[in-house]
Short mmCIF file of C-alpha atoms and ligand atoms in Angstrom, two decimals:
data_model
loop_
_atom_site.label_atom_id
_atom_site.label_comp_id
_atom_site.label_asym_id
_atom_site.label_seq_id
_atom_site.Cartn_x
_atom_site.Cartn_y
_atom_site.Cartn_z
CA MET F 1 0.24 12.30 28.82
CA ASN F 2 -1.16 13.31 25.34
CA GLY F 3 -1.86 10.84 22.54
CA ALA F 4 1.45 11.36 20.81
CA GLU F 5 3.37 10.62 24.03
CA GLN F 6 1.24 7.62 24.60
CA LEU F 7 1.99 6.20 21.10
CA ALA F 8 5.77 6.95 21.61
CA GLU F 9 5.76 4.76 24.77
CA LEU F 10 3.83 1.85 22.81
CA ILE F 11 6.36 2.19 19.96
CA ALA F 12 9.19 2.17 22.47
CA ALA F 13 7.80 -0.97 24.19
CA SER F 14 7.28 -2.90 20.78
CA ARG F 15 9.74 -5.43 19.57
CA ARG F 16 7.71 -6.35 16.35
CA ALA F 17 5.33 -3.78 15.22
CA VAL F 18 3.23 -4.01 12.05
CA VAL F 19 1.92 -0.85 10.41
CA PHE F 20 -1.47 -1.04 8.70
CA THR F 21 -2.20 1.86 6.31
CA GLY F 22 -5.28 3.13 4.45
CA ALA F 23 -6.31 5.96 2.09
CA GLY F 24 -6.01 8.63 4.99
CA ILE F 25 -2.19 8.40 4.85
CA SER F 26 -2.25 9.17 1.07
CA THR F 27 -4.75 11.92 1.16
CA GLU F 28 -2.02 13.95 2.99
CA SER F 29 -0.08 13.53 -0.35
CA GLY F 30 -3.13 14.80 -2.22
CA ILE F 31 -4.38 11.38 -3.55
CA PRO F 32 -8.18 11.31 -3.53
CA ASP F 33 -9.69 8.71 -1.30
CA PHE F 34 -11.54 6.20 -3.46
CA ARG F 35 -13.63 4.14 -1.09
CA SER F 36 -14.75 6.30 1.83
CA PRO F 37 -18.00 8.13 2.11
CA GLY F 38 -17.64 11.23 -0.07
CA GLY F 39 -14.68 9.65 -1.77
CA ILE F 40 -14.39 9.11 -5.73
CA TRP F 41 -16.35 5.82 -5.76
CA THR F 42 -19.34 7.61 -4.29
CA LYS F 43 -19.40 10.06 -7.09
CA MET F 44 -18.03 7.82 -9.95
CA GLN F 45 -19.36 4.28 -10.17
CA PRO F 46 -16.48 1.70 -9.72
CA ILE F 47 -16.04 -0.83 -12.43
CA ALA F 48 -16.68 -4.29 -10.99
CA PHE F 49 -14.28 -7.13 -11.92
CA GLN F 50 -17.01 -9.14 -13.57
CA ASP F 51 -17.87 -6.13 -15.87
CA TYR F 52 -14.19 -5.69 -16.64
CA LEU F 53 -14.06 -9.36 -17.84
CA ALA F 54 -17.27 -9.21 -19.80
CA ASP F 55 -17.51 -5.84 -21.22
CA PRO F 56 -15.03 -4.19 -23.64
CA GLY F 57 -16.74 -0.83 -22.99
CA ALA F 58 -15.91 -1.22 -19.19
CA ARG F 59 -12.27 -2.01 -20.01
CA ARG F 60 -12.00 1.07 -22.07
CA LEU F 61 -13.73 3.21 -19.15
CA SER F 62 -11.32 1.59 -16.83
CA TRP F 63 -8.24 2.49 -18.87
CA GLN F 64 -9.62 5.99 -19.60
CA ARG F 65 -9.85 6.66 -15.89
CA ARG F 66 -6.36 5.11 -15.30
CA LEU F 67 -5.02 7.55 -18.06
CA GLU F 68 -6.68 10.60 -16.48
CA MET F 69 -4.89 9.62 -13.20
CA GLU F 70 -1.43 9.07 -14.73
CA GLU F 71 -0.41 12.58 -14.18
CA THR F 72 -1.29 12.26 -10.46
CA TRP F 73 0.58 8.97 -10.16
CA LYS F 74 3.62 10.50 -11.95
CA THR F 75 3.93 13.52 -9.71
CA VAL F 76 2.65 12.44 -6.24
CA GLU F 77 5.14 12.22 -3.51
CA PRO F 78 5.32 10.56 -0.12
CA ASN F 79 4.44 12.75 2.83
CA ASP F 80 5.62 12.96 6.46
CA GLY F 81 3.36 10.02 7.32
CA HIS F 82 5.06 7.69 4.74
CA ARG F 83 8.56 8.90 5.83
CA ALA F 84 7.67 8.13 9.40
CA VAL F 85 6.48 4.61 8.47
CA ALA F 86 9.79 4.19 6.47
CA GLU F 87 11.68 5.36 9.56
CA LEU F 88 9.96 2.80 11.88
CA VAL F 89 10.86 0.12 9.28
CA ALA F 90 14.46 1.31 9.05
CA ARG F 91 14.90 1.34 12.77
CA GLY F 92 13.65 -2.33 13.00
CA VAL F 93 10.57 -1.29 15.05
CA ALA F 94 8.09 -2.21 12.27
CA SER F 95 8.65 -5.50 10.41
CA HIS F 96 6.02 -5.03 7.79
CA VAL F 97 3.61 -2.49 6.33
CA ILE F 98 0.19 -4.09 5.33
CA THR F 99 -1.58 -1.44 3.14
CA GLN F 100 -4.91 -0.97 1.47
CA ASN F 101 -3.42 1.66 -0.86
CA ILE F 102 -2.55 1.18 -4.44
CA ASP F 103 -0.16 3.96 -4.92
CA ALA F 104 3.17 2.28 -4.00
CA LEU F 105 4.11 5.46 -1.84
CA HIS F 106 5.55 3.13 0.92
CA GLN F 107 8.12 1.72 -1.53
CA ILE F 108 8.78 5.07 -2.90
CA SER F 109 9.37 6.41 0.56
CA GLY F 110 12.04 3.81 1.21
CA VAL F 111 10.36 0.81 2.63
CA PRO F 112 11.83 -2.37 1.00
CA ALA F 113 9.24 -3.86 -1.42
CA ALA F 114 9.60 -7.21 0.50
CA GLN F 115 8.33 -5.52 3.56
CA VAL F 116 5.23 -4.13 1.98
CA ILE F 117 2.05 -6.22 1.73
CA GLU F 118 -0.38 -4.72 -0.78
CA LEU F 119 -3.91 -6.12 -0.18
CA HIS F 120 -5.46 -4.23 -2.91
CA GLY F 121 -2.71 -4.34 -5.41
CA ASN F 122 -0.75 -1.59 -7.15
CA THR F 123 -1.92 0.72 -9.92
CA ARG F 124 1.52 1.39 -11.16
CA ASP F 125 1.72 -2.14 -12.43
CA ALA F 126 -0.34 -4.12 -14.93
CA ARG F 127 -0.49 -7.74 -15.88
CA CYS F 128 -2.38 -10.32 -17.83
CA LEU F 129 -5.40 -11.81 -15.91
CA ASP F 130 -4.78 -15.22 -17.45
CA CYS F 131 -1.07 -15.90 -17.39
CA GLU F 132 0.00 -13.05 -15.12
CA ASN F 133 2.61 -11.86 -17.60
CA PRO F 134 3.47 -8.26 -16.52
CA ALA F 135 2.94 -5.25 -18.89
CA LEU F 136 4.42 -1.77 -18.42
CA ILE F 137 1.82 0.67 -17.73
CA ALA F 138 3.47 3.23 -20.06
CA ASP F 139 3.20 0.83 -22.91
CA VAL F 140 -0.47 -0.01 -22.08
CA LEU F 141 -1.39 3.64 -21.71
CA ALA F 142 0.50 4.45 -25.20
CA HIS F 143 -1.50 1.68 -26.84
CA PHE F 144 -4.72 2.77 -25.35
CA LYS F 145 -4.10 6.55 -26.49
CA ALA F 146 -3.28 5.21 -30.06
CA HIS F 147 -6.05 2.64 -30.45
CA GLY F 148 -8.71 3.42 -28.06
CA ASP F 149 -8.37 -0.02 -26.48
CA PRO F 150 -5.95 -1.58 -24.25
CA PRO F 151 -3.64 -4.28 -25.66
CA ASP F 152 -4.04 -7.97 -25.22
CA CYS F 153 -1.41 -10.00 -23.47
CA ALA F 154 1.62 -10.36 -25.74
CA VAL F 155 2.20 -13.92 -24.41
CA CYS F 156 -1.26 -15.43 -24.18
CA GLY F 157 -3.84 -12.98 -25.89
CA GLY F 158 -5.60 -12.53 -22.52
CA LEU F 159 -6.90 -9.33 -20.87
CA ILE F 160 -4.44 -6.93 -19.43
CA LYS F 161 -5.51 -5.07 -16.32
CA THR F 162 -3.83 -2.87 -13.74
CA ALA F 163 -2.51 -4.84 -10.88
CA THR F 164 -5.15 -3.54 -8.47
CA ILE F 165 -8.03 -5.46 -6.80
CA SER F 166 -11.21 -4.34 -8.18
CA PHE F 167 -14.69 -4.68 -6.49
CA GLY F 168 -15.61 -8.41 -6.92
CA GLN F 169 -12.17 -9.39 -7.68
CA PRO F 170 -10.71 -12.35 -5.56
CA MET F 171 -8.25 -10.94 -3.03
CA PRO F 172 -4.64 -11.87 -3.76
CA GLU F 173 -3.94 -15.15 -1.86
CA GLY F 174 -0.21 -14.75 -1.31
CA GLU F 175 -0.60 -11.13 0.16
CA MET F 176 -3.67 -12.29 2.33
CA ALA F 177 -1.57 -15.21 3.75
CA ARG F 178 1.54 -12.93 4.47
CA ALA F 179 -0.73 -10.23 6.10
CA GLN F 180 -2.31 -12.94 8.34
CA ALA F 181 1.04 -14.20 9.43
CA VAL F 182 2.59 -10.90 10.32
CA ALA F 183 -0.65 -9.42 11.94
CA GLY F 184 -0.94 -12.55 14.06
CA ALA F 185 2.58 -12.41 15.19
CA CYS F 186 3.09 -8.72 15.97
CA ASP F 187 3.02 -7.21 19.38
CA LEU F 188 1.78 -3.73 18.14
CA MET F 189 -0.49 -3.07 15.37
CA LEU F 190 -0.45 0.64 14.31
CA VAL F 191 -3.35 1.58 12.11
CA LEU F 192 -2.75 4.78 10.09
CA GLY F 193 -5.42 6.46 8.09
CA SER F 194 -7.87 3.70 7.60
CA SER F 195 -11.67 3.81 8.22
CA LEU F 196 -11.28 0.01 9.01
CA SER F 197 -14.59 -0.56 7.16
CA VAL F 198 -13.37 -2.33 4.04
CA TYR F 199 -13.19 -6.12 4.69
CA PRO F 200 -11.42 -8.48 4.61
CA ALA F 201 -8.51 -6.06 4.88
CA ALA F 202 -9.99 -4.42 8.01
CA GLY F 203 -9.77 -7.86 9.74
CA PHE F 204 -6.05 -7.79 10.22
CA PRO F 205 -5.94 -5.27 13.16
CA LEU F 206 -8.68 -7.33 14.94
CA LEU F 207 -6.67 -10.59 14.19
CA ALA F 208 -3.57 -8.75 15.83
CA LYS F 209 -5.59 -7.72 18.90
CA ARG F 210 -7.10 -11.22 19.36
CA ASN F 211 -3.56 -12.56 19.23
CA GLY F 212 -2.45 -10.25 22.12
CA ALA F 213 -1.00 -7.28 20.29
CA THR F 214 -1.62 -3.69 21.45
CA LEU F 215 -3.79 -1.99 18.88
CA ALA F 216 -3.18 1.77 18.22
CA ILE F 217 -5.42 3.76 15.72
CA LEU F 218 -4.34 7.02 14.12
CA ASN F 219 -6.99 8.28 11.91
CA ARG F 220 -8.76 11.62 11.18
CA ASP F 221 -12.15 10.16 12.02
CA GLU F 222 -13.57 7.62 14.37
CA THR F 223 -13.45 3.93 13.22
CA PRO F 224 -15.68 1.09 14.06
CA GLN F 225 -12.65 -0.63 15.82
CA ASP F 226 -11.88 2.22 18.15
CA GLN F 227 -13.83 0.25 20.91
CA TYR F 228 -11.14 -2.37 20.71
CA ALA F 229 -8.12 -0.14 20.59
CA ASP F 230 -5.62 0.53 23.43
CA LEU F 231 -5.05 3.92 22.03
CA VAL F 232 -6.97 6.12 19.47
CA ILE F 233 -5.84 9.44 18.26
CA ASN F 234 -7.94 11.51 15.70
CA ALA F 235 -5.54 13.76 14.18
CA GLU F 236 -3.41 14.23 10.95
CA ILE F 237 -0.93 11.37 10.35
CA GLY F 238 2.10 13.26 9.20
CA PRO F 239 2.41 15.85 11.90
CA THR F 240 1.34 13.39 14.62
CA LEU F 241 4.11 10.88 13.73
CA ARG F 242 6.64 13.72 13.36
CA ALA F 243 5.87 14.44 16.90
CA VAL F 244 6.10 10.85 18.07
CA ILE F 245 9.24 9.85 16.25
CA GLY F 246 11.00 13.04 16.18
CA GLY F 247 12.93 14.81 13.32
CA GLY F 248 15.76 13.31 11.24
CA TYR F 249 13.80 11.60 8.50
ZN1 ZN R 301 -1.29 -13.55 -20.79
#
């Protein structure tokens, strides 16, 4: 039995699976991998949260980079991997998708937003760091293009930031709690395209395994958690899941 057939059996036997996704599922849509070795953050220094708070220059650089990514975010589309995950959710096999990605491609591929847990936030939204009032990305970028600076919060005058979790920024409490609950209660944890090296996010598959779930990892490369997994497949996600799930999505 090959890996795809084994994964198909695990999915068929599962009653409450959780999918955990990382950058590898979105690189198949052409989105660059930010955090992994060789990724953008190894070539371009990430802006730490403390610097964003303290330094107007860091905020300008952050929004300049966000502006340069806008064409990518506007045109990128879900791939077969996202569509397969959406299919698993639609069939009721997977209850939730926990993702490290900030691209919202799971929601765009049809997973209801309430079933997506974004551990590192979402770059398509922006909000005030003080009062959490949302701001439209399009408005912030238009202001930035016109003035060279992001706008302040219209409500409280606080700093506006993309709704992503930067290095050094506290993890979102609500999302962490939801991820802990669903990871601890699932019977199959299906990891797709994560190097499982960025903590605390990478702790959730291990939590599931400790609580008795089957752990399956589908990733292009090896991960540090392969030794704990019941099944490891090193392959592309989209084509592999299409073989596992079948067509029709
Ligand atoms: Zn505010």
